[in-house]
PDB file of C-alpha atoms and ligand atoms in Angstrom:
ATOM      1  CA  MET E   1     -16.093 -10.283 -10.735  1.00  0.00           C
ATOM      2  CA  LEU E   2     -13.553  -7.075 -10.574  1.00  0.00           C
ATOM      3  CA  LYS E   3     -13.622  -6.190 -14.317  1.00  0.00           C
ATOM      4  CA  GLY E   4     -14.379  -2.708 -14.829  1.00  0.00           C
ATOM      5  CA  ARG E   5     -14.224  -1.814 -10.917  1.00  0.00           C
ATOM      6  CA  HIS E   6     -12.249   0.775  -9.131  1.00  0.00           C
ATOM      7  CA  LEU E   7      -9.889   0.127  -6.577  1.00  0.00           C
ATOM      8  CA  LEU E   8      -9.683   2.644  -4.228  1.00  0.00           C
ATOM      9  CA  SER E   9      -9.512   0.866  -0.686  1.00  0.00           C
ATOM     10  CA  PRO E  10      -8.886  -2.811   0.302  1.00  0.00           C
ATOM     11  CA  GLN E  11     -12.461  -2.658   1.778  1.00  0.00           C
ATOM     12  CA  ASP E  12     -13.470  -2.131  -2.032  1.00  0.00           C
ATOM     13  CA  LEU E  13     -12.419  -6.118  -2.263  1.00  0.00           C
ATOM     14  CA  SER E  14     -13.956  -9.071  -0.212  1.00  0.00           C
ATOM     15  CA  PRO E  15     -11.565 -11.560   1.297  1.00  0.00           C
ATOM     16  CA  GLU E  16     -12.215 -13.991  -1.526  1.00  0.00           C
ATOM     17  CA  GLU E  17     -11.173 -11.023  -4.017  1.00  0.00           C
ATOM     18  CA  ILE E  18      -7.994 -10.489  -2.043  1.00  0.00           C
ATOM     19  CA  ILE E  19      -6.893 -14.129  -2.103  1.00  0.00           C
ATOM     20  CA  ALA E  20      -7.909 -14.463  -5.570  1.00  0.00           C
ATOM     21  CA  LEU E  21      -5.683 -11.607  -6.633  1.00  0.00           C
ATOM     22  CA  LEU E  22      -3.162 -12.861  -4.554  1.00  0.00           C
ATOM     23  CA  ASP E  23      -2.983 -16.171  -6.535  1.00  0.00           C
ATOM     24  CA  LYS E  24      -3.042 -14.402  -9.676  1.00  0.00           C
ATOM     25  CA  ALA E  25       0.048 -12.285  -8.571  1.00  0.00           C
ATOM     26  CA  ASP E  26       1.694 -15.638  -7.436  1.00  0.00           C
ATOM     27  CA  GLU E  27       0.865 -17.133 -10.817  1.00  0.00           C
ATOM     28  CA  LEU E  28       2.205 -13.910 -12.876  1.00  0.00           C
ATOM     29  CA  LYS E  29       5.478 -13.900 -10.710  1.00  0.00           C
ATOM     30  CA  GLN E  30       5.981 -17.553 -11.735  1.00  0.00           C
ATOM     31  CA  LYS E  31       5.307 -16.878 -15.298  1.00  0.00           C
ATOM     32  CA  LEU E  32       7.656 -14.181 -15.393  1.00  0.00           C
ATOM     33  CA  ARG E  33      10.436 -16.141 -13.751  1.00  0.00           C
ATOM     34  CA  ARG E  34      10.009 -18.967 -16.261  1.00  0.00           C
ATOM     35  CA  GLY E  35      10.092 -16.456 -19.199  1.00  0.00           C
ATOM     36  CA  GLU E  36       6.710 -17.398 -20.081  1.00  0.00           C
ATOM     37  CA  PRO E  37       4.769 -14.732 -22.278  1.00  0.00           C
ATOM     38  CA  HIS E  38       2.031 -13.385 -20.645  1.00  0.00           C
ATOM     39  CA  GLU E  39       0.718 -10.346 -22.839  1.00  0.00           C
ATOM     40  CA  VAL E  40      -2.800 -10.254 -22.249  1.00  0.00           C
ATOM     41  CA  LEU E  41      -3.349  -6.621 -22.264  1.00  0.00           C
ATOM     42  CA  HIS E  42      -2.176  -6.035 -25.710  1.00  0.00           C
ATOM     43  CA  GLY E  43      -2.974  -2.667 -27.034  1.00  0.00           C
ATOM     44  CA  LYS E  44      -4.532  -1.786 -23.570  1.00  0.00           C
ATOM     45  CA  THR E  45      -2.958   1.980 -22.088  1.00  0.00           C
ATOM     46  CA  LEU E  46      -2.612   2.867 -18.594  1.00  0.00           C
ATOM     47  CA  GLY E  47      -2.883   6.598 -17.576  1.00  0.00           C
ATOM     48  CA  MET E  48      -0.492   7.337 -14.773  1.00  0.00           C
ATOM     49  CA  ILE E  49      -1.398  10.887 -12.607  1.00  0.00           C
ATOM     50  CA  PHE E  50       0.978  11.847  -9.978  1.00  0.00           C
ATOM     51  CA  ALA E  51       0.796  14.684  -7.906  1.00  0.00           C
ATOM     52  CA  LYS E  52       3.704  13.312  -5.733  1.00  0.00           C
ATOM     53  CA  PRO E  53       6.928  11.797  -6.445  1.00  0.00           C
ATOM     54  CA  SER E  54       7.356   7.978  -6.647  1.00  0.00           C
ATOM     55  CA  THR E  55       9.951   5.486  -7.096  1.00  0.00           C
ATOM     56  CA  ARG E  56       8.279   1.909  -6.927  1.00  0.00           C
ATOM     57  CA  THR E  57       4.710   3.046  -7.805  1.00  0.00           C
ATOM     58  CA  ARG E  58       5.649   4.445 -10.996  1.00  0.00           C
ATOM     59  CA  VAL E  59       8.028   2.157 -12.386  1.00  0.00           C
ATOM     60  CA  SER E  60       6.265  -1.166 -11.170  1.00  0.00           C
ATOM     61  CA  PHE E  61       2.848   0.014 -12.765  1.00  0.00           C
ATOM     62  CA  GLU E  62       4.834   1.000 -15.859  1.00  0.00           C
ATOM     63  CA  ALA E  63       7.108  -2.105 -16.054  1.00  0.00           C
ATOM     64  CA  ALA E  64       3.792  -3.959 -15.532  1.00  0.00           C
ATOM     65  CA  MET E  65       2.204  -2.640 -18.415  1.00  0.00           C
ATOM     66  CA  THR E  66       5.132  -3.444 -20.600  1.00  0.00           C
ATOM     67  CA  GLN E  67       5.084  -7.058 -19.562  1.00  0.00           C
ATOM     68  CA  LEU E  68       1.571  -7.383 -20.158  1.00  0.00           C
ATOM     69  CA  GLY E  69       1.925  -6.029 -23.580  1.00  0.00           C
ATOM     70  CA  GLY E  70       0.234  -2.713 -23.045  1.00  0.00           C
ATOM     71  CA  HIS E  71       1.613   0.693 -22.337  1.00  0.00           C
ATOM     72  CA  ALA E  72       1.620   3.353 -19.783  1.00  0.00           C
ATOM     73  CA  ILE E  73       1.742   7.134 -20.021  1.00  0.00           C
ATOM     74  CA  TYR E  74       3.114   9.181 -16.962  1.00  0.00           C
ATOM     75  CA  LEU E  75       1.192  11.958 -16.399  1.00  0.00           C
ATOM     76  CA  GLY E  76       2.484  14.582 -13.869  1.00  0.00           C
ATOM     77  CA  THR E  77      -0.009  16.916 -12.688  1.00  0.00           C
ATOM     78  CA  GLY E  78       2.250  19.692 -13.344  1.00  0.00           C
ATOM     79  CA  ASP E  79       2.020  18.639 -17.050  1.00  0.00           C
ATOM     80  CA  LEU E  80      -1.776  18.242 -16.909  1.00  0.00           C
ATOM     81  CA  GLN E  81      -4.206  20.993 -17.415  1.00  0.00           C
ATOM     82  CA  LEU E  82      -5.344  19.620 -13.818  1.00  0.00           C
ATOM     83  CA  GLY E  83      -2.338  21.825 -12.659  1.00  0.00           C
ATOM     84  CA  ARG E  84      -3.683  25.249 -14.233  1.00  0.00           C
ATOM     85  CA  GLY E  85      -7.407  24.615 -12.759  1.00  0.00           C
ATOM     86  CA  GLU E  86      -9.228  21.936 -15.125  1.00  0.00           C
ATOM     87  CA  THR E  87     -11.443  19.978 -12.907  1.00  0.00           C
ATOM     88  CA  ILE E  88     -10.555  16.544 -11.835  1.00  0.00           C
ATOM     89  CA  ALA E  89     -14.194  15.525 -13.449  1.00  0.00           C
ATOM     90  CA  ASP E  90     -13.317  16.930 -16.520  1.00  0.00           C
ATOM     91  CA  THR E  91      -9.879  15.179 -16.470  1.00  0.00           C
ATOM     92  CA  ALA E  92     -11.593  11.883 -15.977  1.00  0.00           C
ATOM     93  CA  ARG E  93     -14.356  12.404 -18.518  1.00  0.00           C
ATOM     94  CA  THR E  94     -11.382  13.162 -21.084  1.00  0.00           C
ATOM     95  CA  LEU E  95      -8.962  10.396 -20.176  1.00  0.00           C
ATOM     96  CA  SER E  96     -11.703   7.957 -20.299  1.00  0.00           C
ATOM     97  CA  ARG E  97     -12.091   8.576 -23.848  1.00  0.00           C
ATOM     98  CA  TYR E  98      -8.400   7.524 -24.425  1.00  0.00           C
ATOM     99  CA  VAL E  99      -7.040   5.047 -21.899  1.00  0.00           C
ATOM    100  CA  ASP E 100      -8.184   1.629 -20.617  1.00  0.00           C
ATOM    101  CA  ALA E 101      -7.896   2.738 -16.999  1.00  0.00           C
ATOM    102  CA  VAL E 102      -6.365   5.308 -14.580  1.00  0.00           C
ATOM    103  CA  MET E 103      -3.886   5.041 -11.733  1.00  0.00           C
ATOM    104  CA  ALA E 104      -3.853   7.779  -9.481  1.00  0.00           C
ATOM    105  CA  ARG E 105      -1.428   9.257  -6.638  1.00  0.00           C
ATOM    106  CA  LEU E 106      -3.014  12.498  -5.441  1.00  0.00           C
ATOM    107  CA  PHE E 107      -2.928  14.115  -2.136  1.00  0.00           C
ATOM    108  CA  LYS E 108      -6.541  14.038  -1.120  1.00  0.00           C
ATOM    109  CA  HIS E 109      -8.363  10.789  -0.756  1.00  0.00           C
ATOM    110  CA  GLU E 110     -11.711  12.791  -1.872  1.00  0.00           C
ATOM    111  CA  ASP E 111      -9.844  13.665  -5.287  1.00  0.00           C
ATOM    112  CA  VAL E 112      -9.231  10.226  -6.152  1.00  0.00           C
ATOM    113  CA  VAL E 113     -13.068   9.479  -5.420  1.00  0.00           C
ATOM    114  CA  GLU E 114     -14.097  12.245  -7.570  1.00  0.00           C
ATOM    115  CA  LEU E 115     -11.885  10.914 -10.078  1.00  0.00           C
ATOM    116  CA  ALA E 116     -13.619   7.581 -10.199  1.00  0.00           C
ATOM    117  CA  ARG E 117     -16.855   8.960 -10.007  1.00  0.00           C
ATOM    118  CA  ASN E 118     -16.409  10.602 -13.076  1.00  0.00           C
ATOM    119  CA  SER E 119     -14.393   7.906 -15.085  1.00  0.00           C
ATOM    120  CA  SER E 120     -15.824   5.093 -17.227  1.00  0.00           C
ATOM    121  CA  VAL E 121     -12.704   3.391 -17.013  1.00  0.00           C
ATOM    122  CA  PRO E 122     -11.307   1.808 -13.703  1.00  0.00           C
ATOM    123  CA  VAL E 123      -9.535   3.854 -11.512  1.00  0.00           C
ATOM    124  CA  ILE E 124      -6.763   2.502  -9.263  1.00  0.00           C
ATOM    125  CA  ASN E 125      -5.389   4.404  -6.184  1.00  0.00           C
ATOM    126  CA  GLY E 126      -1.536   4.709  -6.232  1.00  0.00           C
ATOM    127  CA  LEU E 127      -1.804   6.379  -2.740  1.00  0.00           C
ATOM    128  CA  THR E 128      -3.598   9.397  -1.148  1.00  0.00           C
ATOM    129  CA  GLU E 129      -2.967  10.825   2.190  1.00  0.00           C
ATOM    130  CA  LEU E 130      -5.825   8.203   3.447  1.00  0.00           C
ATOM    131  CA  LEU E 131      -4.829   4.734   1.900  1.00  0.00           C
ATOM    132  CA  HIS E 132      -2.505   2.825  -0.074  1.00  0.00           C
ATOM    133  CA  PRO E 133      -4.123  -0.130  -1.519  1.00  0.00           C
ATOM    134  CA  CYS E 134      -1.704  -1.199  -3.912  1.00  0.00           C
ATOM    135  CA  GLN E 135       1.012  -1.583  -1.367  1.00  0.00           C
ATOM    136  CA  THR E 136      -1.302  -3.731   0.766  1.00  0.00           C
ATOM    137  CA  LEU E 137      -1.729  -6.093  -1.656  1.00  0.00           C
ATOM    138  CA  ALA E 138       2.130  -6.702  -2.345  1.00  0.00           C
ATOM    139  CA  ASP E 139       2.170  -6.646   1.193  1.00  0.00           C
ATOM    140  CA  LEU E 140      -0.040  -9.548   1.672  1.00  0.00           C
ATOM    141  CA  GLN E 141       1.436 -11.507  -1.044  1.00  0.00           C
ATOM    142  CA  THR E 142       5.026 -11.177   1.014  1.00  0.00           C
ATOM    143  CA  ILE E 143       3.417 -12.363   4.084  1.00  0.00           C
ATOM    144  CA  ARG E 144       1.841 -15.214   2.559  1.00  0.00           C
ATOM    145  CA  GLU E 145       4.919 -16.207   0.892  1.00  0.00           C
ATOM    146  CA  LYS E 146       7.204 -16.132   3.760  1.00  0.00           C
ATOM    147  CA  LYS E 147       4.721 -17.512   6.425  1.00  0.00           C
ATOM    148  CA  GLY E 148       2.913 -19.783   4.211  1.00  0.00           C
ATOM    149  CA  GLY E 149      -0.524 -18.368   4.875  1.00  0.00           C
ATOM    150  CA  LEU E 150      -2.229 -15.483   6.446  1.00  0.00           C
ATOM    151  CA  GLU E 151      -4.853 -16.572   8.700  1.00  0.00           C
ATOM    152  CA  GLY E 152      -4.140 -16.424  12.390  1.00  0.00           C
ATOM    153  CA  LEU E 153      -0.863 -14.065  11.931  1.00  0.00           C
ATOM    154  CA  LYS E 154      -0.167 -11.275  13.947  1.00  0.00           C
ATOM    155  CA  LEU E 155       1.120  -7.767  12.279  1.00  0.00           C
ATOM    156  CA  ALA E 156       2.217  -5.025  14.626  1.00  0.00           C
ATOM    157  CA  TRP E 157       2.454  -1.577  13.154  1.00  0.00           C
ATOM    158  CA  VAL E 158       5.059   0.617  14.679  1.00  0.00           C
ATOM    159  CA  GLY E 159       5.308   4.394  14.312  1.00  0.00           C
ATOM    160  CA  ASP E 160       2.957   6.853  12.428  1.00  0.00           C
ATOM    161  CA  GLY E 161      -1.012   5.888  12.282  1.00  0.00           C
ATOM    162  CA  ASN E 162      -0.645   7.056   8.223  1.00  0.00           C
ATOM    163  CA  ASN E 163      -2.056   5.803   4.960  1.00  0.00           C
ATOM    164  CA  VAL E 164      -0.114   2.596   4.862  1.00  0.00           C
ATOM    165  CA  CYS E 165      -1.193   1.529   8.231  1.00  0.00           C
ATOM    166  CA  ASN E 166      -4.857   2.431   7.405  1.00  0.00           C
ATOM    167  CA  SER E 167      -4.740   0.137   4.518  1.00  0.00           C
ATOM    168  CA  LEU E 168      -3.133  -2.582   6.493  1.00  0.00           C
ATOM    169  CA  LEU E 169      -5.865  -2.318   9.431  1.00  0.00           C
ATOM    170  CA  LEU E 170      -8.553  -2.766   6.806  1.00  0.00           C
ATOM    171  CA  ALA E 171      -6.881  -5.832   4.887  1.00  0.00           C
ATOM    172  CA  CYS E 172      -5.644  -7.802   7.674  1.00  0.00           C
ATOM    173  CA  THR E 173      -9.014  -7.657   9.206  1.00  0.00           C
ATOM    174  CA  LEU E 174     -10.553  -8.559   5.980  1.00  0.00           C
ATOM    175  CA  VAL E 175      -8.053 -11.660   5.688  1.00  0.00           C
ATOM    176  CA  GLY E 176      -7.804 -12.894   9.059  1.00  0.00           C
ATOM    177  CA  MET E 177      -4.968 -11.751  10.661  1.00  0.00           C
ATOM    178  CA  ASN E 178      -4.607  -9.860  14.021  1.00  0.00           C
ATOM    179  CA  ILE E 179      -3.086  -6.092  13.973  1.00  0.00           C
ATOM    180  CA  SER E 180      -1.614  -4.212  16.574  1.00  0.00           C
ATOM    181  CA  VAL E 181      -0.746  -0.705  16.075  1.00  0.00           C
ATOM    182  CA  ALA E 182       1.583   1.380  18.429  1.00  0.00           C
ATOM    183  CA  CYS E 183       1.505   5.214  17.808  1.00  0.00           C
ATOM    184  CA  PRO E 184       2.277   8.250  19.825  1.00  0.00           C
ATOM    185  CA  LYS E 185      -0.691  10.146  20.958  1.00  0.00           C
ATOM    186  CA  GLY E 186      -2.191  12.181  17.921  1.00  0.00           C
ATOM    187  CA  TYR E 187      -1.082  10.011  15.541  1.00  0.00           C
ATOM    188  CA  GLU E 188      -3.548   7.271  15.810  1.00  0.00           C
ATOM    189  CA  PRO E 189      -4.993   5.749  12.324  1.00  0.00           C
ATOM    190  CA  ASN E 190      -7.949   7.344  10.953  1.00  0.00           C
ATOM    191  CA  ALA E 191     -10.996   6.967  13.198  1.00  0.00           C
ATOM    192  CA  GLU E 192     -13.727   5.862  10.399  1.00  0.00           C
ATOM    193  CA  ILE E 193     -11.072   3.579   8.919  1.00  0.00           C
ATOM    194  CA  VAL E 194     -10.312   1.674  12.629  1.00  0.00           C
ATOM    195  CA  GLU E 195     -14.358   1.687  12.988  1.00  0.00           C
ATOM    196  CA  GLN E 196     -14.557  -0.368   9.908  1.00  0.00           C
ATOM    197  CA  ALA E 197     -11.685  -2.543  10.628  1.00  0.00           C
ATOM    198  CA  GLN E 198     -13.119  -3.256  14.174  1.00  0.00           C
ATOM    199  CA  LYS E 199     -16.106  -4.446  12.026  1.00  0.00           C
ATOM    200  CA  ASN E 200     -14.165  -6.657   9.504  1.00  0.00           C
ATOM    201  CA  ALA E 201     -12.305  -8.229  12.995  1.00  0.00           C
ATOM    202  CA  LYS E 202     -15.693  -9.078  14.227  1.00  0.00           C
ATOM    203  CA  ARG E 203     -16.777 -10.811  11.315  1.00  0.00           C
ATOM    204  CA  SER E 204     -13.194 -12.661  10.728  1.00  0.00           C
ATOM    205  CA  GLY E 205     -12.753 -13.236  14.498  1.00  0.00           C
ATOM    206  CA  VAL E 206      -9.381 -11.591  15.012  1.00  0.00           C
ATOM    207  CA  LYS E 207      -7.963  -9.101  17.345  1.00  0.00           C
ATOM    208  CA  LEU E 208      -7.325  -5.405  16.565  1.00  0.00           C
ATOM    209  CA  GLU E 209      -5.686  -3.010  19.107  1.00  0.00           C
ATOM    210  CA  ILE E 210      -4.361   0.232  19.257  1.00  0.00           C
ATOM    211  CA  LEU E 211      -1.674   0.880  21.527  1.00  0.00           C
ATOM    212  CA  ASN E 212       0.901   3.442  22.524  1.00  0.00           C
ATOM    213  CA  ASP E 213       3.676   0.845  23.569  1.00  0.00           C
ATOM    214  CA  PRO E 214       5.642  -0.613  20.824  1.00  0.00           C
ATOM    215  CA  LYS E 215       6.496  -3.311  23.230  1.00  0.00           C
ATOM    216  CA  LYS E 216       3.230  -4.481  23.783  1.00  0.00           C
ATOM    217  CA  ALA E 217       2.233  -4.141  20.253  1.00  0.00           C
ATOM    218  CA  VAL E 218       5.078  -6.430  18.932  1.00  0.00           C
ATOM    219  CA  LYS E 219       4.944  -9.110  21.430  1.00  0.00           C
ATOM    220  CA  GLY E 220       4.276 -12.445  19.831  1.00  0.00           C
ATOM    221  CA  ALA E 221       4.241 -10.535  16.166  1.00  0.00           C
ATOM    222  CA  ASP E 222       4.989 -12.436  12.914  1.00  0.00           C
ATOM    223  CA  VAL E 223       5.551  -9.403  11.126  1.00  0.00           C
ATOM    224  CA  ILE E 224       6.657  -6.056  12.285  1.00  0.00           C
ATOM    225  CA  TYR E 225       5.898  -2.995  10.042  1.00  0.00           C
ATOM    226  CA  THR E 226       7.029   0.499   9.976  1.00  0.00           C
ATOM    227  CA  ASP E 227       6.950   3.603   7.648  1.00  0.00           C
ATOM    228  CA  VAL E 228       8.996   6.901   7.630  1.00  0.00           C
ATOM    229  CA  PHE E 229       7.861   9.399  10.309  1.00  0.00           C
ATOM    230  CA  VAL E 230       7.142  12.270   8.028  1.00  0.00           C
ATOM    231  CA  SER E 231       5.005  11.433   5.029  1.00  0.00           C
ATOM    232  CA  MET E 232       4.724  13.296   2.091  1.00  0.00           C
ATOM    233  CA  GLY E 233       2.757  16.340   2.255  1.00  0.00           C
ATOM    234  CA  HIS E 234       3.590  16.816   6.108  1.00  0.00           C
ATOM    235  CA  GLU E 235       7.600  17.905   5.631  1.00  0.00           C
ATOM    236  CA  ALA E 236       6.373  21.369   7.450  1.00  0.00           C
ATOM    237  CA  GLU E 237       6.261  19.077  10.671  1.00  0.00           C
ATOM    238  CA  ARG E 238       9.306  17.324  10.371  1.00  0.00           C
ATOM    239  CA  GLU E 239      10.647  18.911  13.714  1.00  0.00           C
ATOM    240  CA  ARG E 240       7.776  18.410  15.851  1.00  0.00           C
ATOM    241  CA  ARG E 241       7.365  14.636  14.565  1.00  0.00           C
ATOM    242  CA  MET E 242      11.035  13.730  15.215  1.00  0.00           C
ATOM    243  CA  LYS E 243      10.287  14.819  18.811  1.00  0.00           C
ATOM    244  CA  ASP E 244       6.996  13.132  18.971  1.00  0.00           C
ATOM    245  CA  PHE E 245       8.204   9.652  17.525  1.00  0.00           C
ATOM    246  CA  LYS E 246      11.235   9.315  20.180  1.00  0.00           C
ATOM    247  CA  GLY E 247      10.893   5.919  21.109  1.00  0.00           C
ATOM    248  CA  TYR E 248       9.115   4.328  18.121  1.00  0.00           C
ATOM    249  CA  GLN E 249      11.923   3.288  16.402  1.00  0.00           C
ATOM    250  CA  VAL E 250      12.382  -0.640  15.128  1.00  0.00           C
ATOM    251  CA  ASN E 251      15.470  -1.612  16.491  1.00  0.00           C
ATOM    252  CA  ALA E 252      17.201  -4.836  17.316  1.00  0.00           C
ATOM    253  CA  GLY E 253      15.986  -4.596  20.862  1.00  0.00           C
ATOM    254  CA  LEU E 254      12.297  -4.013  19.930  1.00  0.00           C
ATOM    255  CA  LEU E 255      12.745  -7.207  17.515  1.00  0.00           C
ATOM    256  CA  LYS E 256      13.409  -9.055  20.530  1.00  0.00           C
ATOM    257  CA  HIS E 257      10.007  -8.812  22.409  1.00  0.00           C
ATOM    258  CA  ALA E 258       8.744 -10.383  18.773  1.00  0.00           C
ATOM    259  CA  LYS E 259       8.587 -14.093  17.482  1.00  0.00           C
ATOM    260  CA  GLU E 260      12.002 -15.402  16.782  1.00  0.00           C
ATOM    261  CA  ASP E 261      11.220 -16.044  13.245  1.00  0.00           C
ATOM    262  CA  VAL E 262       9.344 -12.575  12.682  1.00  0.00           C
ATOM    263  CA  ILE E 263       9.827 -10.520   9.139  1.00  0.00           C
ATOM    264  CA  PHE E 264      10.767  -6.786   9.144  1.00  0.00           C
ATOM    265  CA  MET E 265       8.448  -4.980   6.490  1.00  0.00           C
ATOM    266  CA  HIS E 266       8.755  -1.330   5.301  1.00  0.00           C
ATOM    267  CA  CYS E 267       6.884   0.112   2.173  1.00  0.00           C
ATOM    268  CA  LEU E 268       9.967   2.032   1.636  1.00  0.00           C
ATOM    269  CA  PRO E 269      11.491   4.974   1.094  1.00  0.00           C
ATOM    270  CA  ALA E 270      12.913   4.502   4.367  1.00  0.00           C
ATOM    271  CA  HIS E 271      15.255   6.772   6.766  1.00  0.00           C
ATOM    272  CA  ARG E 272      17.842   4.787   8.215  1.00  0.00           C
ATOM    273  CA  GLY E 273      18.311   5.994  11.754  1.00  0.00           C
ATOM    274  CA  GLU E 274      14.714   7.403  12.049  1.00  0.00           C
ATOM    275  CA  GLU E 275      11.932   4.968  11.929  1.00  0.00           C
ATOM    276  CA  VAL E 276      14.343   1.896  11.636  1.00  0.00           C
ATOM    277  CA  THR E 277      17.936   1.193  12.211  1.00  0.00           C
ATOM    278  CA  ALA E 278      20.255   0.250   9.390  1.00  0.00           C
ATOM    279  CA  GLU E 279      21.122  -3.078  11.557  1.00  0.00           C
ATOM    280  CA  VAL E 280      17.261  -4.008  11.241  1.00  0.00           C
ATOM    281  CA  ILE E 281      16.321  -3.013   7.946  1.00  0.00           C
ATOM    282  CA  ASP E 282      19.884  -4.422   6.310  1.00  0.00           C
ATOM    283  CA  GLY E 283      19.453  -7.593   8.686  1.00  0.00           C
ATOM    284  CA  PRO E 284      18.103 -11.249   8.218  1.00  0.00           C
ATOM    285  CA  HIS E 285      14.622 -10.436   9.252  1.00  0.00           C
ATOM    286  CA  SER E 286      14.066  -7.770   6.734  1.00  0.00           C
ATOM    287  CA  VAL E 287      12.020  -8.572   3.562  1.00  0.00           C
ATOM    288  CA  VAL E 288      11.925  -5.005   2.283  1.00  0.00           C
ATOM    289  CA  PHE E 289      13.143  -6.076  -1.399  1.00  0.00           C
ATOM    290  CA  ASP E 290      10.937  -8.924  -1.828  1.00  0.00           C
ATOM    291  CA  GLN E 291       8.057  -6.555  -0.409  1.00  0.00           C
ATOM    292  CA  ALA E 292       9.390  -4.122  -3.214  1.00  0.00           C
ATOM    293  CA  GLU E 293       9.567  -6.625  -6.027  1.00  0.00           C
ATOM    294  CA  ASN E 294       5.895  -7.864  -5.207  1.00  0.00           C
ATOM    295  CA  ARG E 295       4.594  -4.553  -6.057  1.00  0.00           C
ATOM    296  CA  LEU E 296       5.281  -5.374  -9.769  1.00  0.00           C
ATOM    297  CA  HIS E 297       3.497  -8.736  -9.287  1.00  0.00           C
ATOM    298  CA  SER E 298       0.632  -7.961  -7.317  1.00  0.00           C
ATOM    299  CA  GLN E 299      -0.247  -4.806  -9.441  1.00  0.00           C
ATOM    300  CA  LYS E 300       0.069  -6.960 -12.772  1.00  0.00           C
ATOM    301  CA  ALA E 301      -2.882  -8.894 -10.932  1.00  0.00           C
ATOM    302  CA  ILE E 302      -5.052  -5.868 -10.642  1.00  0.00           C
ATOM    303  CA  LEU E 303      -4.386  -4.866 -13.974  1.00  0.00           C
ATOM    304  CA  CYS E 304      -5.157  -7.862 -15.427  1.00  0.00           C
ATOM    305  CA  VAL E 305      -8.532  -8.412 -13.338  1.00  0.00           C
ATOM    306  CA  VAL E 306      -9.676  -4.595 -13.769  1.00  0.00           C
ATOM    307  CA  MET E 307      -9.231  -4.294 -17.698  1.00  0.00           C
TER     308      MET E 307
HETATM  309  N1   CP V 401       6.067   2.232  -1.735  1.00  0.00           N
HETATM  310  C1   CP V 401       5.669   3.331  -2.474  1.00  0.00           C
HETATM  311  O1   CP V 401       4.825   3.629  -2.794  1.00  0.00           O
HETATM  312  O2   CP V 401       7.069   4.049  -3.192  1.00  0.00           O
HETATM  313  P1   CP V 401       6.931   5.257  -4.011  1.00  0.00           P
HETATM  314  O3   CP V 401       6.669   6.066  -2.944  1.00  0.00           O
HETATM  315  O4   CP V 401       8.385   4.929  -4.394  1.00  0.00           O
HETATM  316  O5   CP V 401       6.123   4.819  -5.111  1.00  0.00           O
HETATM  317  N1  NVA V 402       3.392   7.130   4.166  1.00  0.00           N
HETATM  318  C1  NVA V 402       4.046   7.565   2.961  1.00  0.00           C
HETATM  319  C2  NVA V 402       4.145   6.261   1.895  1.00  0.00           C
HETATM  320  C3  NVA V 402       5.521   6.358   0.886  1.00  0.00           C
HETATM  321  C4  NVA V 402       4.789   5.108   0.000  1.00  0.00           C
HETATM  322  C5  NVA V 402       3.754   8.637   2.622  1.00  0.00           C
HETATM  323  O1  NVA V 402       2.723   8.838   2.211  1.00  0.00           O
HETATM  324  O2  NVA V 402       4.777   9.425   2.041  1.00  0.00           O
END
């Protein structure tokens, strides 16, 4: 049972719990399509702490709460006393007295862990430098919709071994998907995450590779996934990163090395001409806006089960 639990990492979930969440997300998507009311969180409030900008996470969580009959409060860290030095622990203890769950987008992963440790209501990670679990659930929902299943598929990650990549490494290996990552030297995913994902892969019998060659990584791939070369908080490294990521763009030439029916995914926001060409992201293989839509449905599933 996920009721009352925090969701900070895909690893907080068992493979069965992930599949149950995806089933719930599909069910809620159908209900919305059919116009069936599903206001199961009537009277409930979600507090949403944001230390970084957001389009998808903010709007999808807020719309999710509205559709579920509850309410969401946007809390920018600059508007909270947190911005003036109140501790994370005191913020968590206080918010727990008012709201039924907290969603937080913070810089350091330790900060969201600290928030959860001091919160008596569920805390949902809305992105840290280390992980982005809500994105990953929407990604799996999208892959399952497009491919009819998850087990045995191959996802290729091309680019920065960042928070989105780390989350996919854990989730893919939990649900039985093979994953190949191609990144420049020095931009590999987090070593502890890779170690955990290797353990998952052993248990589920899938292959996990960390490579430097995008062509090798996408060979036989069902899904190609990329993200920006410069994540939030790394803006000062832009110039160096643009040089280091030369050769890691997802373009039509690279797609030719994958399966013919490969789908292209990106968590968005995207920078056309950098990590992906306009031809690919706006082309027939791209599913990026279905993926963005599924943030809404999968987060509604998360909210329903934790509250
Ligand atoms: N993919 C994602 O989390 O987008 P936002 O930064 O717009 O929330
Ligand atoms: N890796 C990106 C994801 C944005 C949704 C970042 O952290 O900025």
